[in-house]
Amino acid sequence: MQTVKLSETRNIVIIIAIVFISAMLLYWPYLLRTSPFGLDLHTPDMNVIYSNYDGPLYIIPAKTLYNPAAIEKIGLETPLPTKYFAAHFPLYPALIRLFSFVGYLKSMILVSFLGSVLLGIGFYYVVKKLSLSQSPLLLTTVMLFLPRLLVVRAVGAPETFFMLFIILSLYFFEQKKYALAGILGALATMTKAPGVLLFIVYVLAIGEQYMKSRKVRWQWLYVLLIPVGLLSVFGLYSLQYHDFFAFWHTGGVVPLVYPFAAFNFQKQWIGTGWLEDVVFYFYLYILSAVTLRDSKYRSFFYFSVVFLVATSFVQHRDIARYALPLWPVACIAFEKFLVSRKYFWALVIALPAIYLYAWNFLSYNTMPISNWAPFL
C-alpha cells in the first residue's frame, strides 16, 4: 500500500514537472528575448504572452466585476461596449482576481498554469480510477501536448479549468455521484457557456438508464445544477448590467448557424479558405464518437456526440480551440494507439514542429496593446 502511494505521488510530481518544463520551454524565447531556429518573432518579450487573445479581456471583469461605470473608468485605449465583457464568463476572472496580489497579468498566467496542472492531475485520476488505460501517466502526457492545448495552457485562457470541470463531472456521473457531477457541471458552465451542454449529455444518459431499468433515481435531479450555474451568471449580469440577456447583447458572440459553419471564408471570424486542418479535427472527433459508441461509460459517448454536434455549428476559424473539451475524451477513445511505442516516437519527432507552431501562433495572435495601465 505504501509503495502504491509513493508511486502515485511520484506520478503527480512528474505531471507537474511536465506542465512546468513544457511551459518554460514555450516561454524561453520571450524570457530571453531571442528568436529560435530563424523564426522572426520581431520584439519577443513576455508582453507577447500577456497580450494573446483573449487573455487581457478577462482581466477587465476581474478588476471591475462587470460594473459598467468601473469598466468605463478603466480607460481602455480601444473602447469596447461595457456589455462586451459579458461574453467572458466570470469564474476565470474570479480566479484571476483571487491571485491578483502578484499583479493581474502575472495572475492571469499563474491561473492558467494552475489549471493546466489540475487538468493533468484530474485527467490522470479519471483514467486511473476507471481503468481506462494501462499507461495513465503516458496518456496524460500525450493529452497535454496537443498543439492547440500547449498554446492555450501558456496564455490567459479559461480552457484548462473548463476541461478539468468537464472531465471530473463526467467521472462523478459515471460513479453515480450526481451531486458532484452537477456541481462540477455548474462550475464548467460558469467558466464557459458551452458547459451547459453537459445537461443535455446527462439527460440523454439518464434517459438510457431509465429505459434499461425503468427505475427513477431522485439523485438525478442534481444535474439541474448545471442550468442553475448558467442562470447564476445571467443573474450577475442582471445585477451589474441590468440586462439578464447581456450575453447575447455583447456583439462578440460567435454565430451558431448550421452544421460545419466554419467552412465559409466570407464570414467575420473565418477570413480564409485554408481550412484543411479543420476537416481533420472534425474527422478526429467524429471517429472518437464512433469509437466510444459501445463504451460502458455512456456519458463519455453522449458528451462526444453532443459537444461535436454543437461545435460543428460554430462559425469560427479556431475550431481547434472550440473543440478542445473533446480532446481528453478522444485520448480515452484512442488510448491503445496513443500509448503505443510508435506513437511516442512520432510525438518526440514532432515536438520541434509543435513548438515552432506554438511560437509562430503566439507571436501572431496578439492584441494591439500600447497602454498596459488598464491591465496592471
XYZ file of C-alpha atoms in Angstrom:
376
model
C 0.000 0.000 0.000
C 2.825 2.408 0.892
C 4.532 1.597 -2.418
C 1.342 2.404 -4.338
C 1.001 5.762 -2.574
C 4.642 6.620 -3.337
C 4.093 5.684 -6.978
C 1.000 7.900 -7.196
C 2.843 10.807 -5.576
C 5.744 10.336 -7.988
C 3.387 10.396 -10.982
C 1.700 13.583 -9.778
C 5.122 15.228 -9.358
C 6.003 14.107 -12.899
C 2.798 15.657 -14.275
C 3.566 18.959 -12.511
C 7.120 18.849 -13.875
C 5.886 18.153 -17.427
C 3.474 21.105 -17.291
C 6.136 23.414 -15.837
C 9.022 22.413 -18.132
C 6.871 22.450 -21.277
C 5.592 25.943 -20.381
C 9.085 27.249 -19.606
C 10.335 25.926 -22.949
C 7.480 27.761 -24.630
C 8.306 30.975 -22.752
C 12.033 30.653 -23.428
C 12.257 32.985 -26.490
C 10.169 35.626 -24.729
C 12.056 35.466 -21.437
C 15.473 35.618 -23.157
C 14.270 37.875 -25.997
C 15.583 35.671 -28.751
C 14.221 34.207 -31.976
C 14.712 30.415 -32.137
C 15.581 28.454 -35.278
C 15.476 31.505 -37.526
C 11.850 32.266 -36.656
C 11.466 36.060 -36.695
C 9.476 36.959 -33.542
C 10.155 40.705 -34.037
C 10.367 42.050 -30.454
C 9.922 38.917 -28.335
C 9.180 39.545 -24.666
C 6.574 38.393 -22.171
C 4.162 41.052 -23.406
C 3.565 38.709 -26.356
C 2.302 36.093 -23.889
C 0.271 38.600 -21.886
C -1.382 40.101 -24.984
C -2.562 36.849 -26.582
C -6.295 36.794 -27.294
C -8.483 36.777 -25.216
C -6.409 36.844 -22.055
C -6.330 40.582 -21.290
C -10.060 40.834 -21.871
C -10.639 38.548 -18.866
C -8.669 40.953 -16.684
C -11.278 43.689 -17.157
C -14.149 41.781 -15.465
C -11.623 40.523 -12.900
C -10.868 44.128 -11.941
C -14.358 45.600 -12.327
C -16.712 42.681 -11.563
C -18.677 43.718 -14.678
C -19.558 47.127 -13.211
C -20.215 49.352 -16.258
C -19.026 52.540 -14.542
C -15.798 50.841 -13.465
C -15.248 49.467 -16.982
C -15.625 52.944 -18.494
C -13.319 54.398 -15.856
C -10.570 51.863 -16.535
C -9.583 53.696 -19.720
C -9.085 51.084 -22.456
C -7.195 52.535 -25.430
C -9.669 50.792 -27.754
C -13.042 51.421 -26.090
C -15.384 48.446 -26.069
C -19.069 48.426 -25.095
C -19.369 47.647 -21.394
C -21.617 44.686 -22.193
C -18.903 43.201 -24.400
C -17.302 41.643 -21.323
C -20.422 39.603 -20.622
C -19.052 37.244 -23.304
C -16.280 36.369 -20.826
C -17.867 34.222 -18.136
C -16.984 35.026 -14.503
C -15.243 32.011 -12.989
C -11.875 32.516 -14.710
C -11.865 36.279 -13.971
C -12.737 35.459 -10.349
C -9.643 33.245 -10.124
C -7.503 35.979 -11.671
C -8.812 38.395 -9.060
C -8.098 35.865 -6.295
C -4.396 35.773 -7.173
C -4.130 39.409 -8.230
C -1.764 40.189 -5.344
C 1.009 39.169 -7.782
C -0.353 41.589 -10.401
C -3.235 40.942 -12.788
C -1.116 39.968 -15.796
C 1.026 37.555 -13.800
C -2.091 36.246 -12.051
C -3.664 35.500 -15.436
C -0.695 33.298 -16.382
C -0.460 31.759 -12.902
C -4.137 30.736 -13.008
C -3.675 29.152 -16.434
C -0.656 27.250 -15.094
C -2.635 26.021 -12.078
C -5.472 24.996 -14.381
C -3.023 23.064 -16.567
C -1.574 21.220 -13.568
C -5.029 20.379 -12.226
C -6.204 19.282 -15.679
C -3.250 16.920 -15.974
C -3.773 15.507 -12.476
C -7.561 15.322 -12.917
C -7.290 13.502 -16.242
C -4.735 11.092 -14.766
C -7.042 10.467 -11.808
C -10.053 9.702 -14.019
C -8.099 7.396 -16.344
C -6.569 5.598 -13.359
C -9.790 5.199 -11.360
C -11.852 3.972 -14.321
C -9.020 1.728 -15.592
C -9.184 3.398 -18.993
C -5.524 2.751 -19.806
C -2.649 0.595 -18.639
C -0.399 3.654 -19.005
C -2.357 6.574 -17.477
C 0.757 8.717 -16.989
C 1.814 8.346 -20.624
C -1.733 9.015 -21.835
C -1.841 12.149 -19.662
C 1.443 13.323 -21.183
C 0.091 12.798 -24.695
C -3.093 14.684 -23.785
C -1.099 17.698 -22.595
C 0.813 18.054 -25.877
C -1.965 18.609 -28.362
C -0.504 21.677 -30.176
C -3.506 23.967 -29.605
C -3.705 22.948 -25.952
C 0.007 23.641 -25.478
C -0.641 27.240 -26.575
C -3.839 27.651 -24.558
C -2.273 26.482 -21.306
C 0.566 29.004 -21.664
C -1.560 32.158 -22.071
C -4.554 33.771 -20.428
C -7.412 31.379 -21.211
C -10.167 29.575 -19.277
C -9.998 26.325 -21.257
C -7.845 24.336 -18.828
C -10.313 24.846 -15.968
C -13.224 24.297 -18.348
C -11.804 20.956 -19.487
C -10.972 19.995 -15.885
C -14.524 20.582 -14.663
C -15.979 18.655 -17.617
C -13.822 15.537 -17.273
C -14.347 15.405 -13.490
C -18.095 15.945 -13.886
C -18.279 13.044 -16.361
C -16.274 10.865 -13.971
C -18.518 11.537 -10.978
C -21.626 10.993 -13.091
C -20.313 7.553 -14.020
C -19.610 6.918 -10.337
C -23.266 7.805 -9.655
C -22.171 10.728 -7.515
C -24.695 13.005 -9.165
C -24.343 15.911 -6.740
C -20.620 16.260 -7.524
C -21.329 15.816 -11.235
C -23.912 18.622 -11.055
C -21.671 20.968 -9.055
C -18.719 20.475 -11.399
C -21.017 20.858 -14.395
C -22.263 24.139 -12.937
C -18.645 25.304 -12.482
C -17.929 24.390 -16.118
C -20.949 26.435 -17.204
C -19.781 29.401 -15.114
C -16.426 29.155 -16.907
C -17.686 28.947 -20.494
C -21.242 28.901 -21.841
C -20.933 25.541 -23.684
C -20.637 23.878 -20.276
C -24.441 23.845 -20.213
C -24.267 21.123 -22.880
C -23.423 18.733 -20.051
C -27.063 18.993 -19.008
C -28.152 17.607 -22.391
C -25.487 14.908 -22.105
C -26.785 13.784 -18.714
C -30.432 13.904 -19.786
C -29.566 11.501 -22.624
C -27.539 9.233 -20.327
C -30.277 9.249 -17.687
C -32.855 8.521 -20.361
C -30.875 5.460 -21.408
C -30.551 4.315 -17.786
C -34.295 4.671 -17.303
C -35.095 2.742 -20.486
C -32.967 -0.153 -19.228
C -34.049 -0.253 -15.580
C -37.425 1.505 -15.569
C -36.338 2.975 -12.232
C -36.125 6.631 -11.260
C -33.389 7.995 -9.003
C -34.209 11.258 -7.255
C -30.458 11.998 -7.238
C -30.705 12.632 -10.978
C -32.211 15.994 -10.075
C -28.718 17.203 -9.168
C -27.960 17.643 -12.862
C -30.326 20.621 -12.714
C -27.442 22.433 -11.000
C -25.868 22.806 -14.456
C -28.505 25.174 -15.914
C -28.653 26.809 -12.461
C -24.968 27.649 -12.973
C -25.860 29.387 -16.236
C -28.748 31.237 -14.598
C -26.427 32.438 -11.841
C -24.142 34.004 -14.458
C -27.103 35.715 -16.082
C -28.267 36.801 -12.642
C -24.903 38.504 -12.109
C -25.299 40.245 -15.465
C -28.819 41.315 -14.493
C -27.418 42.832 -11.293
C -24.496 44.637 -12.936
C -25.774 45.435 -16.429
C -29.489 45.467 -15.619
C -29.815 43.078 -18.538
C -30.431 39.381 -17.867
C -29.645 38.616 -21.524
C -26.459 40.705 -21.692
C -24.528 37.698 -23.008
C -26.490 37.922 -26.268
C -26.043 41.685 -26.433
C -22.228 41.717 -26.373
C -21.688 41.921 -30.117
C -18.959 39.303 -29.660
C -20.897 36.038 -29.531
C -19.772 33.650 -32.271
C -22.673 32.691 -34.568
C -24.135 29.170 -34.405
C -25.814 28.826 -37.773
C -25.631 25.429 -39.498
C -23.502 22.249 -39.413
C -19.848 22.757 -40.414
C -20.409 26.515 -40.486
C -16.645 27.154 -40.276
C -16.307 26.487 -43.995
C -17.283 29.953 -45.204
C -14.292 32.225 -45.814
C -16.502 35.314 -46.202
C -17.664 35.367 -42.574
C -16.205 37.604 -39.864
C -14.328 35.015 -37.796
C -13.196 32.877 -40.747
C -11.404 35.060 -43.298
C -9.502 32.269 -45.061
C -10.095 29.322 -47.330
C -7.153 27.379 -45.876
C -9.212 25.130 -43.621
C -7.930 21.597 -44.265
C -6.876 21.250 -40.619
C -10.456 21.919 -39.524
C -11.622 18.968 -41.638
C -9.108 16.744 -39.855
C -10.245 17.953 -36.428
C -13.848 17.110 -37.283
C -12.740 13.743 -38.655
C -10.774 13.018 -35.453
C -13.688 13.789 -33.152
C -16.266 12.014 -35.332
C -14.072 8.922 -35.210
C -13.753 9.371 -31.449
C -17.540 9.441 -31.034
C -17.944 6.354 -33.210
C -15.265 4.543 -31.197
C -16.979 5.404 -27.893
C -20.380 4.234 -29.127
C -20.040 0.895 -27.341
C -18.320 2.267 -24.240
C -19.854 1.232 -20.929
C -19.306 4.816 -19.776
C -22.303 6.223 -21.591
C -21.865 9.861 -20.587
C -18.468 9.867 -22.338
C -20.148 8.759 -25.565
C -23.022 11.225 -25.285
C -20.634 14.048 -24.479
C -18.534 13.300 -27.559
C -21.673 13.394 -29.729
C -23.411 16.422 -28.180
C -20.310 18.610 -27.999
C -19.221 17.597 -31.508
C -22.614 18.493 -32.969
C -22.609 21.838 -31.156
C -19.029 22.584 -32.277
C -19.940 21.861 -35.887
C -22.332 24.852 -35.746
C -19.589 27.269 -34.612
C -18.750 29.759 -37.351
C -15.147 30.468 -36.372
C -11.721 29.683 -37.796
C -10.370 28.407 -34.475
C -12.315 25.148 -34.307
C -9.211 23.561 -32.764
C -9.795 25.688 -29.649
C -13.573 25.366 -29.520
C -13.235 21.583 -29.753
C -10.596 21.282 -27.007
C -13.007 19.733 -24.442
C -13.394 16.798 -26.847
C -9.665 16.066 -26.797
C -9.420 14.270 -23.397
C -12.349 12.049 -24.383
C -10.672 11.345 -27.737
C -7.497 10.359 -25.874
C -9.564 7.832 -23.931
C -11.133 6.528 -27.153
C -7.763 6.028 -28.853
C -5.685 5.215 -25.788
C -4.251 1.932 -27.119
C -2.705 3.719 -30.085
C -1.703 6.860 -28.165
C 0.267 4.961 -25.528
C 1.992 2.725 -28.091
C 5.744 2.983 -28.638
C 5.310 4.038 -32.274
C 3.083 6.975 -31.296
C 5.500 8.006 -28.539
C 8.398 8.248 -31.008
C 6.211 10.082 -33.502
C 5.384 12.631 -30.788
C 9.059 13.040 -29.884
C 9.999 13.636 -33.533
C 7.108 16.093 -33.936
C 7.929 18.145 -30.797
C 10.121 20.695 -32.642
C 7.282 21.261 -35.128
C 4.782 21.618 -32.271
C 6.907 24.271 -30.576
C 7.617 26.130 -33.828
C 3.864 26.175 -34.452
C 3.284 27.466 -30.919
C 5.881 30.252 -31.106
C 4.609 31.283 -34.524
C 0.993 31.311 -33.318
C 1.767 33.161 -30.071
C 3.540 35.968 -31.919
C 0.670 36.228 -34.416
C -2.347 36.000 -32.104
C -1.772 39.194 -30.092
C -3.970 42.129 -29.174
C -2.548 45.532 -30.206
C -1.808 46.995 -26.752
C 0.402 50.055 -26.267
C -1.150 51.247 -22.989
C -0.870 48.480 -20.402
C -2.176 50.548 -17.474
C -5.765 49.141 -17.599
C -4.388 45.608 -17.210
C -1.951 46.195 -14.349
